Structure formats: C-alpha cells, structure tokens
Amino acid sequence: MIEDALRYQTQGDDWAKRIGLGGVVLFFGFLIVPLFTFQGYMLEVMRRVLRGETDTPPAWDELDLADITVDGIRHTVVVMGYGLLLTLALAIPGLLVIGGGLGGSEGLLLVGFLVAALLYFIGVLAMAVILPVATGNFVRADSIAAGFDRDVLSSVGTNRTMLMAVVMAFAVNIIVSVGATVLGFTIIGYLAVPFLAFVGQSAIMYVWARGFADAYEEEYGEPPLAPTTAPGGTHRSGPATTGTTSSVDEQIGDSYTDDPSRSNDTDDDGFGTSAWDDVGDSDGDSGQR
C-alpha cells in the first residue's frame, strides 16, 4: 500500500509535467492563494481514489483552478474548526498554569503544565485520526458540515481499517520528511523539496482515501462515492446511493476491477473485502452495520 501510494503520481505519460506543476504551485505557497490551490488539488486526488480511480492522477490542465482553490479554502475551514476545538481543550490547563504563576503556587503551576502536556498529546493523536476521516467525509458529501459529522467520525474513525490507514500515512510522512531533510543539505536538493512534498502529500491523500473508502463500505455497506466515467474536472460524482439496479449500480460493483490491490469478494456478512483484510489479525470486520 505504501509503495502504491508513493508511486501514484508517477503514473501516466505526463507524470513529470504533473509533478513539475505541483511543485511550482507549492513553491509559491508563500503567496497564500497557491496553498489553497495545492490543497484543492489534493482533495481532487482523494475524490478520485474514493471513486476507485487509483490509476488516474488528476492532470492540472483538466481542472478548474478557481474551483479547486475554493475547495481548498472550504477544507481549511474544517481544519481550522478542529484546531479551534483543540485550542479550547488546552485553555483550561493553560489557565491553571497562568493562575499558578500569578499566585506563586508551584504545585498548581506543575499540575497545569502536566495536564496541558497530557491534553496536548491526546489532542494531537485525536487530530491524527479525526482529520483523515473529516477530510474523507468532506470530499464524499462535498459539504463543510459533513466534515463535522459525528456519526461518521465515530464509526469510520474507530474502524480498524481506517486506523491502519492513519498509521500507514504517518509512515509515508516520515519517509518523505527524511527525503526532504537529505535534499535540504544542498541548494539544488533544497529546490527539489516542493516537488517531493507534492508527491508525498499525494501519497498521504491516497492512503487516507483508500482507508476511508474501505472503512466506510465496511460500516455502511456501500462505497462513499459512485464511480464516474466523466473525464476531468471536480465534483463529478456524489455520494453513492442504494436502490433499484441501474448502470451506476453495475459500475459500483466493478469499480475496483482495474486495481489488483482491491477485491470485489464478499465476506459472510455481505460486505466487500479488500487488501486491508490481509493486514493485522483475522478476527473479522469491525463495527459493521
């Protein structure tokens, strides 16, 4: 899975152009707006992988830059919302620290620092799990409110498949960070860091999307997004729907046929199985409905 994620942006004949443009956009991130464009592109990566299109990275010239930039801004609202919640969670121990310092109570000051450190650690771990799920649901429903859906956060966020994806994404981040550190020792290498970061962030979104797609299907019995044959663009498909058999239903059944790492096999409960089932124990699917 990690290897597939890191090789994701190297697929296709125009991979050098795609990575080159991605690195340039990130290089000009100090202008702020390109950062939103970059994030919007990453959301499109997730959107395609959620649809099962793991062999077709988005080409820059087929995307509406204004559209994906707005998408990046909307996602930033979700991220900032959780950042605010984490800040508020740290406010109480922070007040203890301030109170202990002003009152000259060393005991209260120490307790405040310890509680703040503990809450910060817990908050970071929680954010590491919550943000991938919130991002996946934001893309699935194309809604800021969906990024705060407690039902999806609790069900998908505690799913074994999603938790494994979080760990794998963390491993990808370490690999990319080490590579960026090595490149940073030389001027030429330093200039290559944005291009490596583009590939690395795409890999992380790939892993998040694969984990969210499998976990969501395990929990809700349907893929998060229906596959589409529409070329290019964003927001080409909405959440998958259930009901009478149609051509879309037939596409859903075959959505992962072209990806050897995904399987359309079903387990005893009728849920789809995937490459994730080969990792970890074999006690069965978790939290299925």
CSV table of C-alpha atoms in Angstrom, one decimal:
chain,number,residue,atom,x,y,z
A,1,MET,CA,0.0,0.0,0.0
A,2,ILE,CA,2.8,2.5,0.9
A,3,GLU,CA,4.6,1.7,-2.3
A,4,ASP,CA,1.5,2.1,-4.4
A,5,ALA,CA,0.9,5.5,-2.7
A,6,LEU,CA,4.4,6.8,-3.3
A,7,ARG,CA,4.2,5.7,-7.0
A,8,TYR,CA,0.8,7.2,-7.5
A,9,GLN,CA,1.9,10.5,-9.1
A,10,THR,CA,4.5,8.7,-11.3
A,11,GLN,CA,1.7,7.0,-13.3
A,12,GLY,CA,0.9,8.1,-16.9
A,13,ASP,CA,3.0,9.6,-19.7
A,14,ASP,CA,2.7,13.2,-18.4
A,15,TRP,CA,3.8,12.4,-14.8
A,16,ALA,CA,6.8,14.7,-15.0
A,17,LYS,CA,4.7,17.7,-16.1
A,18,ARG,CA,2.1,17.0,-13.4
A,19,ILE,CA,4.7,16.8,-10.6
A,20,GLY,CA,6.5,19.8,-12.0
A,21,LEU,CA,3.4,22.0,-11.9
A,22,GLY,CA,2.5,20.7,-8.5
A,23,GLY,CA,6.0,21.6,-7.2
A,24,VAL,CA,5.8,25.0,-8.7
A,25,VAL,CA,2.4,25.7,-7.1
A,26,LEU,CA,3.8,24.7,-3.7
A,27,PHE,CA,7.0,26.7,-4.3
A,28,PHE,CA,4.8,29.8,-4.5
A,29,GLY,CA,2.9,28.9,-1.4
A,30,PHE,CA,4.2,32.0,0.4
A,31,LEU,CA,1.6,33.9,-1.6
A,32,ILE,CA,-1.1,32.0,0.4
A,33,VAL,CA,-3.5,31.5,-2.5
A,34,PRO,CA,-1.4,28.8,-4.2
A,35,LEU,CA,-1.6,26.9,-0.9
A,36,PHE,CA,-5.4,26.7,-1.2
A,37,THR,CA,-4.9,25.6,-4.9
A,38,PHE,CA,-2.5,22.9,-3.8
A,39,GLN,CA,-4.9,21.7,-1.1
A,40,GLY,CA,-7.8,21.7,-3.6
A,41,TYR,CA,-5.7,19.5,-5.9
A,42,MET,CA,-5.1,17.1,-3.1
A,43,LEU,CA,-8.8,16.9,-2.4
A,44,GLU,CA,-9.3,16.0,-6.0
A,45,VAL,CA,-6.8,13.2,-5.6
A,46,MET,CA,-8.8,11.9,-2.6
A,47,ARG,CA,-12.1,12.3,-4.6
A,48,ARG,CA,-10.7,10.1,-7.4
A,49,VAL,CA,-9.3,7.5,-5.2
A,50,LEU,CA,-12.6,7.3,-3.3
A,51,ARG,CA,-14.3,6.6,-6.6
A,52,GLY,CA,-11.8,3.7,-7.2
A,53,GLU,CA,-9.8,5.6,-9.8
A,54,THR,CA,-6.3,4.8,-8.4
A,55,ASP,CA,-4.5,4.8,-11.7
A,56,THR,CA,-5.5,8.2,-13.0
A,57,PRO,CA,-4.0,11.1,-11.1
A,58,PRO,CA,-5.6,14.5,-11.9
A,59,ALA,CA,-3.9,16.4,-14.6
A,60,TRP,CA,-3.6,20.1,-13.9
A,61,ASP,CA,-4.9,21.2,-17.3
A,62,GLU,CA,-8.2,19.3,-16.8
A,63,LEU,CA,-9.0,21.0,-13.5
A,64,ASP,CA,-10.7,24.3,-12.9
A,65,LEU,CA,-8.1,26.2,-10.8
A,66,ALA,CA,-10.7,28.5,-9.3
A,67,ASP,CA,-12.9,25.6,-8.4
A,68,ILE,CA,-10.2,23.6,-6.6
A,69,THR,CA,-8.9,26.8,-4.9
A,70,VAL,CA,-12.3,27.4,-3.4
A,71,ASP,CA,-12.4,23.8,-2.4
A,72,GLY,CA,-9.1,24.2,-0.6
A,73,ILE,CA,-10.4,27.2,1.3
A,74,ARG,CA,-13.6,25.3,2.3
A,75,HIS,CA,-11.5,22.4,3.6
A,76,THR,CA,-9.3,24.9,5.5
A,77,VAL,CA,-12.5,25.9,7.4
A,78,VAL,CA,-12.9,22.3,8.5
A,79,VAL,CA,-9.2,22.1,9.6
A,80,MET,CA,-9.4,25.4,11.5
A,81,GLY,CA,-12.6,24.3,13.2
A,82,TYR,CA,-10.8,21.3,14.7
A,83,GLY,CA,-7.8,23.5,15.5
A,84,LEU,CA,-10.1,25.8,17.5
A,85,LEU,CA,-11.6,22.8,19.4
A,86,LEU,CA,-8.0,21.7,20.3
A,87,THR,CA,-7.2,25.2,21.4
A,88,LEU,CA,-10.2,25.4,23.7
A,89,ALA,CA,-9.4,22.0,25.1
A,90,LEU,CA,-6.0,23.4,26.1
A,91,ALA,CA,-7.4,26.6,27.6
A,92,ILE,CA,-8.4,25.2,31.0
A,93,PRO,CA,-4.9,23.8,31.8
A,94,GLY,CA,-3.5,27.0,30.4
A,95,LEU,CA,-5.5,29.0,32.9
A,96,LEU,CA,-4.2,26.7,35.6
A,97,VAL,CA,-0.6,27.5,34.6
A,98,ILE,CA,-1.3,31.2,34.5
A,99,GLY,CA,-3.1,31.1,37.8
A,100,GLY,CA,-0.3,29.1,39.4
A,101,GLY,CA,2.3,31.5,38.1
A,102,LEU,CA,0.4,34.6,39.3
A,103,GLY,CA,-0.4,33.0,42.7
A,104,GLY,CA,3.0,31.8,43.3
A,105,SER,CA,1.8,28.2,43.7
A,106,GLU,CA,4.4,25.9,42.4
A,107,GLY,CA,2.1,22.9,42.9
A,108,LEU,CA,-0.7,24.4,40.8
A,109,LEU,CA,1.9,25.5,38.2
A,110,LEU,CA,3.3,22.0,37.9
A,111,VAL,CA,-0.2,20.4,37.7
A,112,GLY,CA,-1.2,22.9,35.0
A,113,PHE,CA,1.9,22.0,32.9
A,114,LEU,CA,1.3,18.3,33.3
A,115,VAL,CA,-2.4,18.5,32.4
A,116,ALA,CA,-1.6,20.8,29.4
A,117,ALA,CA,1.1,18.4,28.1
A,118,LEU,CA,-1.2,15.4,28.5
A,119,LEU,CA,-4.2,17.1,26.8
A,120,TYR,CA,-1.9,18.3,24.0
A,121,PHE,CA,-0.6,14.8,23.4
A,122,ILE,CA,-4.2,13.3,23.4
A,123,GLY,CA,-5.3,16.1,21.1
A,124,VAL,CA,-2.6,15.5,18.6
A,125,LEU,CA,-3.4,11.8,18.5
A,126,ALA,CA,-7.1,12.6,18.1
A,127,MET,CA,-6.5,15.0,15.3
A,128,ALA,CA,-4.3,12.4,13.5
A,129,VAL,CA,-7.3,10.2,13.4
A,130,ILE,CA,-10.1,12.8,13.0
A,131,LEU,CA,-8.7,14.9,10.2
A,132,PRO,CA,-8.4,12.0,7.6
A,133,VAL,CA,-12.0,10.9,8.4
A,134,ALA,CA,-13.3,14.5,8.4
A,135,THR,CA,-11.5,15.2,5.1
A,136,GLY,CA,-12.8,12.0,3.5
A,137,ASN,CA,-16.4,12.8,4.5
A,138,PHE,CA,-16.0,16.4,3.4
A,139,VAL,CA,-15.0,15.1,-0.1
A,140,ARG,CA,-17.7,12.4,0.0
A,141,ALA,CA,-20.5,14.8,0.7
A,142,ASP,CA,-18.9,18.0,-0.7
A,143,SER,CA,-20.0,19.8,2.4
A,144,ILE,CA,-18.2,21.6,5.2
A,145,ALA,CA,-20.9,20.3,7.7
A,146,ALA,CA,-20.0,16.7,6.7
A,147,GLY,CA,-16.5,17.3,8.0
A,148,PHE,CA,-18.1,17.5,11.5
A,149,ASP,CA,-20.5,14.6,11.1
A,150,ARG,CA,-20.2,12.8,14.5
A,151,ASP,CA,-21.8,9.6,13.3
A,152,VAL,CA,-19.2,9.1,10.5
A,153,LEU,CA,-16.4,10.3,12.8
A,154,SER,CA,-17.3,7.8,15.5
A,155,SER,CA,-17.9,4.8,13.2
A,156,VAL,CA,-15.3,5.2,10.5
A,157,GLY,CA,-12.8,6.8,12.9
A,158,THR,CA,-12.7,3.8,15.1
A,159,ASN,CA,-12.7,1.3,12.3
A,160,ARG,CA,-9.6,-0.9,12.2
A,161,THR,CA,-9.1,-0.3,8.5
A,162,MET,CA,-9.1,3.4,8.9
A,163,LEU,CA,-6.8,3.3,11.9
A,164,MET,CA,-4.3,1.2,9.8
A,165,ALA,CA,-4.5,3.8,7.1
A,166,VAL,CA,-3.7,6.5,9.6
A,167,VAL,CA,-0.6,4.6,10.7
A,168,MET,CA,0.5,4.0,7.1
A,169,ALA,CA,0.0,7.7,6.2
A,170,PHE,CA,2.2,8.5,9.2
A,171,ALA,CA,4.9,6.2,7.8
A,172,VAL,CA,4.7,7.9,4.4
A,173,ASN,CA,5.1,11.2,6.1
A,174,ILE,CA,8.3,10.0,7.9
A,175,ILE,CA,9.7,8.7,4.6
A,176,VAL,CA,9.0,12.0,2.8
A,177,SER,CA,10.4,14.0,5.7
A,178,VAL,CA,13.6,12.1,5.8
A,179,GLY,CA,13.9,12.5,2.0
A,180,ALA,CA,13.3,16.3,2.3
A,181,THR,CA,15.9,16.6,5.1
A,182,VAL,CA,18.5,14.8,2.9
A,183,LEU,CA,17.7,17.0,-0.1
A,184,GLY,CA,17.9,20.1,2.0
A,185,PHE,CA,21.7,19.7,2.5
A,186,THR,CA,22.3,21.2,-0.9
A,187,ILE,CA,20.9,24.2,-2.8
A,188,ILE,CA,19.8,22.1,-5.7
A,189,GLY,CA,18.3,19.5,-3.4
A,190,TYR,CA,16.5,22.2,-1.5
A,191,LEU,CA,14.9,23.4,-4.7
A,192,ALA,CA,13.6,19.9,-5.3
A,193,VAL,CA,11.8,19.7,-1.9
A,194,PRO,CA,8.5,21.2,-3.1
A,195,PHE,CA,8.3,18.5,-5.8
A,196,LEU,CA,9.0,15.8,-3.3
A,197,ALA,CA,6.4,17.3,-1.0
A,198,PHE,CA,3.8,17.2,-3.8
A,199,VAL,CA,4.4,13.5,-4.3
A,200,GLY,CA,4.4,12.9,-0.6
A,201,GLN,CA,1.2,14.7,0.1
A,202,SER,CA,-0.5,13.0,-2.8
A,203,ALA,CA,0.7,9.6,-1.3
A,204,ILE,CA,-0.8,10.6,2.1
A,205,MET,CA,-4.2,11.6,0.5
A,206,TYR,CA,-4.1,8.3,-1.5
A,207,VAL,CA,-3.7,6.3,1.7
A,208,TRP,CA,-6.3,8.3,3.6
A,209,ALA,CA,-8.8,7.8,0.7
A,210,ARG,CA,-8.2,4.1,0.4
A,211,GLY,CA,-8.6,3.7,4.1
A,212,PHE,CA,-11.7,5.8,4.3
A,213,ALA,CA,-13.3,4.1,1.2
A,214,ASP,CA,-12.8,0.6,2.7
A,215,ALA,CA,-13.8,1.6,6.2
A,216,TYR,CA,-16.9,3.5,5.0
A,217,GLU,CA,-18.0,0.5,2.9
A,218,GLU,CA,-17.5,-1.8,5.9
A,219,GLU,CA,-19.6,0.4,8.1
A,220,TYR,CA,-22.3,1.5,5.7
A,221,GLY,CA,-22.4,-1.3,3.1
A,222,GLU,CA,-21.8,1.0,0.1
A,223,PRO,CA,-18.8,2.9,-1.3
A,224,PRO,CA,-18.5,6.5,-0.3
A,225,LEU,CA,-18.7,7.8,-3.9
A,226,ALA,CA,-20.1,6.2,-7.0
A,227,PRO,CA,-17.6,5.8,-9.8
A,228,THR,CA,-17.9,8.0,-12.8
A,229,THR,CA,-16.6,8.0,-16.4
A,230,ALA,CA,-16.7,11.8,-16.7
A,231,PRO,CA,-13.2,13.0,-17.8
A,232,GLY,CA,-11.5,15.6,-15.6
A,233,GLY,CA,-13.0,18.3,-13.5
A,234,THR,CA,-14.1,18.2,-9.9
A,235,HIS,CA,-17.3,17.2,-8.1
A,236,ARG,CA,-18.2,14.8,-10.9
A,237,SER,CA,-19.9,12.4,-8.7
A,238,GLY,CA,-21.9,12.5,-5.5
A,239,PRO,CA,-22.3,10.1,-2.6
A,240,ALA,CA,-23.2,6.6,-3.6
A,241,THR,CA,-26.9,5.7,-3.4
A,242,THR,CA,-28.7,2.5,-2.9
A,243,GLY,CA,-31.9,1.4,-4.5
A,244,THR,CA,-33.0,-0.3,-7.8
A,245,THR,CA,-30.4,-1.8,-10.0
A,246,SER,CA,-29.1,0.6,-12.6
A,247,SER,CA,-26.0,1.2,-14.8
A,248,VAL,CA,-24.5,3.1,-11.9
A,249,ASP,CA,-25.0,0.1,-9.6
A,250,GLU,CA,-23.3,-2.1,-12.1
A,251,GLN,CA,-20.4,0.3,-12.2
A,252,ILE,CA,-20.2,0.3,-8.4
A,253,GLY,CA,-19.8,-3.5,-8.5
A,254,ASP,CA,-16.9,-3.3,-10.9
A,255,SER,CA,-15.4,-0.1,-9.6
A,256,TYR,CA,-12.2,-1.7,-8.4
A,257,THR,CA,-11.8,-4.3,-11.2
A,258,ASP,CA,-8.8,-2.4,-12.6
A,259,ASP,CA,-7.0,-2.3,-9.3
A,260,PRO,CA,-5.4,-5.6,-8.4
A,261,SER,CA,-5.0,-4.5,-4.8
A,262,ARG,CA,-8.8,-4.2,-4.3
A,263,SER,CA,-11.2,-7.1,-4.4
A,264,ASN,CA,-14.9,-7.5,-5.1
A,265,ASP,CA,-15.1,-10.6,-2.9
A,266,THR,CA,-17.6,-10.5,-0.1
A,267,ASP,CA,-17.4,-11.9,3.4
A,268,ASP,CA,-20.0,-13.8,5.3
A,269,ASP,CA,-21.8,-10.6,6.3
A,270,GLY,CA,-22.1,-9.5,2.6
A,271,PHE,CA,-19.5,-6.6,2.9
A,272,GLY,CA,-16.7,-6.2,0.4
A,273,THR,CA,-13.3,-7.4,1.3
A,274,SER,CA,-10.0,-5.8,0.3
A,275,ALA,CA,-6.3,-5.8,0.6
A,276,TRP,CA,-6.7,-4.3,4.1
A,277,ASP,CA,-8.0,-7.6,5.3
A,278,ASP,CA,-4.6,-9.1,4.7
A,279,VAL,CA,-3.0,-6.8,7.3
A,280,GLY,CA,-3.4,-7.5,11.0
A,281,ASP,CA,-5.5,-10.2,12.7
A,282,SER,CA,-8.2,-12.2,11.0
A,283,ASP,CA,-10.9,-11.7,13.6
A,284,GLY,CA,-13.3,-10.3,11.0
A,285,ASP,CA,-14.6,-6.9,10.0
A,286,SER,CA,-15.0,-4.4,12.8
A,287,GLY,CA,-18.1,-2.3,13.6
A,288,GLN,CA,-20.2,-3.4,10.6
A,289,ARG,CA,-23.7,-2.4,10.5
